[in-house]
XYZ file of C-alpha atoms in Angstrom:
330
model
C 9.897 63.508 -22.576
C 11.399 67.746 -22.030
C 9.616 71.032 -21.010
C 8.725 73.118 -24.398
C 8.710 76.553 -23.878
C 7.710 79.429 -25.591
C 9.801 82.400 -26.904
C 6.923 85.717 -27.295
C 7.357 88.164 -30.743
C 4.129 90.592 -29.435
C 3.891 91.281 -32.832
C 2.181 94.017 -33.944
C 0.576 93.383 -37.316
C -0.973 94.814 -39.605
C -4.948 95.001 -37.600
C -3.971 94.814 -34.285
C -2.916 97.222 -32.603
C 0.019 96.824 -29.897
C -2.502 97.129 -27.073
C -3.924 93.999 -28.648
C -0.294 92.691 -29.091
C 0.430 93.110 -25.560
C -3.239 90.786 -24.615
C -2.692 88.495 -27.402
C 0.484 87.504 -25.510
C -1.688 87.626 -22.405
C -4.067 84.900 -24.107
C -1.693 82.623 -25.335
C 0.357 82.350 -22.210
C -3.232 81.322 -20.383
C -3.527 78.506 -22.418
C -0.171 77.623 -23.055
C -0.580 77.242 -18.714
C -3.296 74.821 -19.429
C -2.106 72.848 -22.377
C 1.413 72.180 -20.260
C 4.298 74.607 -21.470
C 7.254 75.030 -18.129
C 7.407 79.361 -19.100
C 6.870 82.024 -21.593
C 9.981 84.326 -22.134
C 9.982 87.975 -24.201
C 12.789 89.841 -25.329
C 14.054 92.278 -25.081
C 13.806 94.432 -28.680
C 13.522 98.582 -29.363
C 12.814 100.840 -31.851
C 10.728 97.658 -34.175
C 7.462 98.614 -35.803
C 6.051 94.975 -35.670
C 7.019 94.235 -31.723
C 5.504 95.569 -28.370
C 8.680 93.838 -25.796
C 10.514 97.192 -25.630
C 9.672 97.838 -21.487
C 10.457 93.892 -21.149
C 9.777 93.932 -16.951
C 6.210 95.630 -17.411
C 4.988 93.326 -19.997
C 6.147 89.995 -18.000
C 4.071 91.281 -15.589
C 1.015 92.112 -17.299
C 1.157 87.912 -18.846
C 2.306 87.029 -15.143
C -0.699 88.909 -13.465
C -2.749 86.761 -16.084
C -1.832 83.137 -15.885
C -1.100 81.079 -12.441
C 0.845 79.206 -12.126
C 3.080 78.632 -15.440
C 6.793 80.218 -15.385
C 7.189 84.132 -16.360
C 10.515 85.711 -17.237
C 12.847 87.978 -20.346
C 14.368 85.510 -22.965
C 15.998 87.948 -22.765
C 17.077 91.197 -20.897
C 20.253 92.545 -23.668
C 22.295 94.114 -20.698
C 24.731 96.064 -21.790
C 21.561 98.773 -21.711
C 20.355 98.678 -18.848
C 22.893 99.539 -15.519
C 22.423 95.727 -13.304
C 21.471 97.586 -10.049
C 18.052 98.703 -11.802
C 17.647 95.592 -13.532
C 17.661 93.261 -10.614
C 14.823 96.372 -8.706
C 12.520 95.576 -11.607
C 12.662 91.249 -12.191
C 13.010 91.668 -7.843
C 10.290 92.795 -7.877
C 8.041 90.732 -9.909
C 9.745 87.749 -8.085
C 8.374 89.708 -5.283
C 4.558 89.588 -6.659
C 4.658 86.446 -8.514
C 6.569 84.072 -5.927
C 8.695 80.470 -7.736
C 7.880 82.448 -11.559
C 10.192 84.881 -12.889
C 13.067 83.839 -15.015
C 15.890 86.445 -15.827
C 17.597 85.384 -18.841
C 20.289 87.997 -19.980
C 21.923 88.511 -23.193
C 24.743 91.238 -24.400
C 23.452 92.378 -27.531
C 22.058 96.123 -27.979
C 19.188 94.020 -29.650
C 18.248 97.364 -31.890
C 20.176 99.551 -34.081
C 23.065 101.981 -33.084
C 20.398 105.273 -33.403
C 18.627 104.016 -30.840
C 21.512 102.564 -29.249
C 22.620 106.639 -28.378
C 19.058 107.342 -27.184
C 18.870 104.841 -24.587
C 21.953 106.325 -24.173
C 24.350 103.663 -24.476
C 27.980 102.587 -26.188
C 28.671 99.266 -28.136
C 31.387 99.262 -25.193
C 28.883 98.322 -22.769
C 28.834 94.830 -24.283
C 32.449 94.887 -23.015
C 31.656 94.277 -19.417
C 28.834 92.255 -19.753
C 30.360 89.264 -17.416
C 30.909 92.111 -14.718
C 27.809 93.212 -14.732
C 25.440 90.448 -14.997
C 27.735 89.184 -11.738
C 27.436 92.550 -10.059
C 23.367 91.409 -11.240
C 23.690 88.575 -9.115
C 24.810 90.413 -6.356
C 22.020 92.058 -5.901
C 19.885 89.169 -6.108
C 21.457 87.973 -3.746
C 21.139 87.965 0.259
C 23.120 91.754 0.910
C 25.976 91.326 3.233
C 26.654 92.771 6.223
C 27.361 96.313 6.391
C 26.778 96.610 2.561
C 26.247 100.187 1.476
C 23.713 99.831 -1.221
C 20.966 96.706 -1.303
C 18.247 96.519 -4.690
C 15.726 96.168 -2.718
C 13.085 94.948 -2.640
C 15.290 92.284 -4.901
C 17.679 91.268 -2.284
C 17.327 88.194 -1.566
C 15.065 86.716 -3.922
C 17.868 84.583 -5.745
C 15.660 85.427 -9.090
C 17.593 82.830 -11.380
C 19.470 83.765 -13.949
C 19.770 82.369 -17.450
C 22.230 83.637 -20.302
C 21.339 83.578 -23.873
C 23.338 83.739 -27.216
C 24.552 82.397 -30.381
C 27.849 82.325 -30.012
C 30.917 80.568 -28.258
C 30.807 83.553 -26.731
C 27.733 83.345 -23.849
C 28.141 79.640 -23.838
C 31.661 79.779 -22.640
C 30.599 82.879 -20.012
C 26.952 80.207 -19.018
C 29.799 77.104 -18.429
C 32.567 79.775 -16.200
C 29.458 81.075 -14.006
C 27.839 77.947 -13.668
C 24.029 78.577 -15.310
C 21.839 77.849 -18.000
C 22.195 78.577 -21.723
C 19.839 78.931 -24.324
C 21.035 79.287 -27.630
C 19.337 81.041 -30.019
C 19.246 78.365 -33.126
C 16.110 80.661 -33.980
C 17.644 83.044 -35.727
C 21.364 82.048 -36.082
C 21.217 77.688 -36.008
C 25.169 77.150 -37.552
C 26.926 77.241 -34.181
C 24.093 75.824 -32.272
C 26.145 72.207 -31.549
C 30.237 73.874 -31.428
C 28.420 76.327 -28.307
C 26.178 73.282 -27.199
C 29.709 70.781 -26.941
C 31.906 74.148 -25.283
C 29.122 74.857 -22.714
C 28.580 71.089 -21.348
C 32.153 70.303 -21.453
C 32.995 73.156 -19.193
C 30.546 73.917 -17.389
C 31.352 74.825 -13.941
C 28.639 73.998 -10.945
C 27.224 77.394 -8.930
C 25.367 78.222 -5.817
C 22.322 77.798 -8.749
C 23.270 75.045 -10.970
C 24.749 71.495 -10.455
C 24.689 70.969 -13.951
C 24.591 71.826 -17.075
C 21.212 72.651 -18.163
C 20.827 74.180 -22.128
C 17.735 75.342 -23.809
C 17.675 74.982 -27.834
C 15.757 78.184 -29.663
C 13.419 75.892 -32.162
C 10.768 77.876 -34.753
C 8.005 75.692 -35.095
C 4.445 76.512 -37.310
C 1.772 73.752 -36.898
C -1.420 73.628 -38.665
C -3.687 70.759 -39.498
C -1.517 70.084 -43.199
C 1.779 71.058 -44.498
C 1.239 73.176 -47.284
C -1.303 75.309 -44.826
C 1.571 75.751 -42.298
C 4.466 76.237 -44.587
C 1.448 79.083 -45.753
C 2.184 80.332 -42.370
C 4.877 80.558 -42.390
C 5.232 83.157 -44.939
C 4.744 85.824 -42.498
C 7.660 85.149 -40.646
C 9.696 84.571 -43.996
C 8.484 88.725 -44.927
C 9.661 89.196 -41.567
C 13.640 88.380 -41.913
C 13.604 89.168 -45.370
C 12.419 92.831 -44.785
C 15.385 92.784 -41.723
C 17.336 92.582 -44.446
C 16.116 95.311 -46.639
C 17.004 96.842 -43.751
C 12.718 97.265 -43.040
C 11.281 97.583 -39.720
C 7.079 97.160 -40.654
C 4.345 95.406 -39.256
C 3.825 92.014 -39.086
C 2.450 91.323 -42.768
C -0.542 88.786 -43.775
C 0.618 84.820 -45.184
C 1.077 84.717 -48.693
C 0.534 81.999 -51.293
C 3.922 82.159 -53.330
C 7.069 83.886 -50.917
C 9.161 83.632 -53.912
C 6.996 86.480 -55.064
C 7.729 88.460 -52.287
C 12.027 87.610 -51.986
C 14.996 87.433 -54.272
C 16.694 84.054 -54.801
C 19.736 85.991 -52.785
C 17.233 87.073 -49.815
C 15.847 83.981 -50.650
C 19.853 81.734 -48.551
C 20.227 84.466 -46.035
C 16.566 84.401 -44.629
C 16.299 80.024 -45.198
C 20.304 79.736 -43.783
C 18.757 81.407 -40.397
C 15.575 80.218 -40.393
C 16.745 76.822 -41.586
C 16.620 74.755 -37.608
C 12.429 75.790 -38.244
C 10.265 72.857 -38.777
C 7.195 73.543 -40.376
C 3.662 71.372 -40.718
C 1.580 68.822 -39.870
C 0.581 67.148 -36.209
C 2.864 63.974 -37.506
C 6.410 66.545 -39.237
C 6.509 68.701 -35.756
C 6.754 65.710 -34.048
C 9.059 63.768 -36.525
C 11.229 67.409 -35.754
C 11.102 68.005 -32.510
C 12.062 64.384 -30.966
C 14.865 64.485 -34.378
C 16.484 67.955 -33.144
C 15.909 66.338 -29.729
C 18.069 63.241 -30.361
C 20.681 65.196 -32.182
C 21.192 68.166 -29.731
C 19.684 66.043 -26.209
C 18.929 69.356 -24.976
C 17.158 69.718 -21.754
C 13.869 71.872 -23.086
C 13.227 73.549 -26.266
C 11.649 76.809 -26.106
C 9.710 77.388 -29.195
C 8.053 80.551 -31.942
C 5.502 80.543 -33.437
C 5.888 83.080 -35.339
C 2.258 83.035 -36.422
C 0.737 85.943 -37.812
C -3.379 85.150 -37.121
C -3.853 84.441 -32.845
C -6.712 82.055 -33.274
C -4.480 80.210 -35.763
C -0.544 81.207 -33.332
C -2.805 79.580 -30.840
C -3.795 76.714 -32.760
C -0.287 76.656 -33.638
C 1.162 76.065 -29.971
C -2.040 74.137 -29.637
C -0.881 71.183 -32.115
C 2.344 71.693 -30.948
C 1.991 70.798 -27.205
C -0.119 67.835 -28.224
C 2.625 66.507 -30.936
C 5.171 66.034 -28.041
C 2.604 64.725 -25.823
C 2.569 67.832 -22.818
C 0.105 66.800 -20.549
C -2.963 70.084 -20.390
C -4.214 70.325 -17.043
């Protein structure tokens, strides 16, 4: 059995405000800890009406404060949006508050649109400096050198573990070169999954943080008592992806009976291409799908997105996943 983790989207729905979304994320993490999940990550997104995780480090602190053992982290911080020094200060502080429980996953995409990127006072070419920024951040989290002029207090010496996130060959090559764990975003960009994992493993160079490759695979998993019920719950996520294709960023919508009433045939092809790795169904369906994914990818860990509208149904989905995969409850 490999570890299973959760990517928490902190969804604001048509019936919940941002505060409820944040508290639901914390409640999910507390239950996930009890069910045996390994970690809960949240991602940096800006200018999304339906996602409340823009201030990612603060959200992580909120979740960590409501749990006691589960790892909590960023999946991820979009580093081109920030000065590495500031991210070191934020995550070093989190590590001081919650020692041994903080992860820092790093991505090079902006996590938003070009107009919002301007509001962040960043430019698209900042992503070109991503490799150098990762090394700078890592240095600020390390023990300071003698007579070092700039120290990221209180982050210095915390050595918060870094991850590289990606959906292409670039992230795989960078993670391998730097000897860092790698998480592939096949929950929305599945096409290059196996190629990226092969590149990462074949080119990996051991580092002070990691002596062998460690690959985590992102996957949408929506579970319910029956296949039909799970497929209906999955329509909320399908509508969200359709809205992104339409350039609309609205609140998460409740599930509907027939998704074909919502999207066009072309939109269906586009969205299902992004969601083709999804595992949706009953406990038996979920177990078989997850086992097949692990067998195919030889993943060291899975991180699941269970993007379900109703909080109670989402808790139930994660509980079914934990039971189906044999996680050890506390």
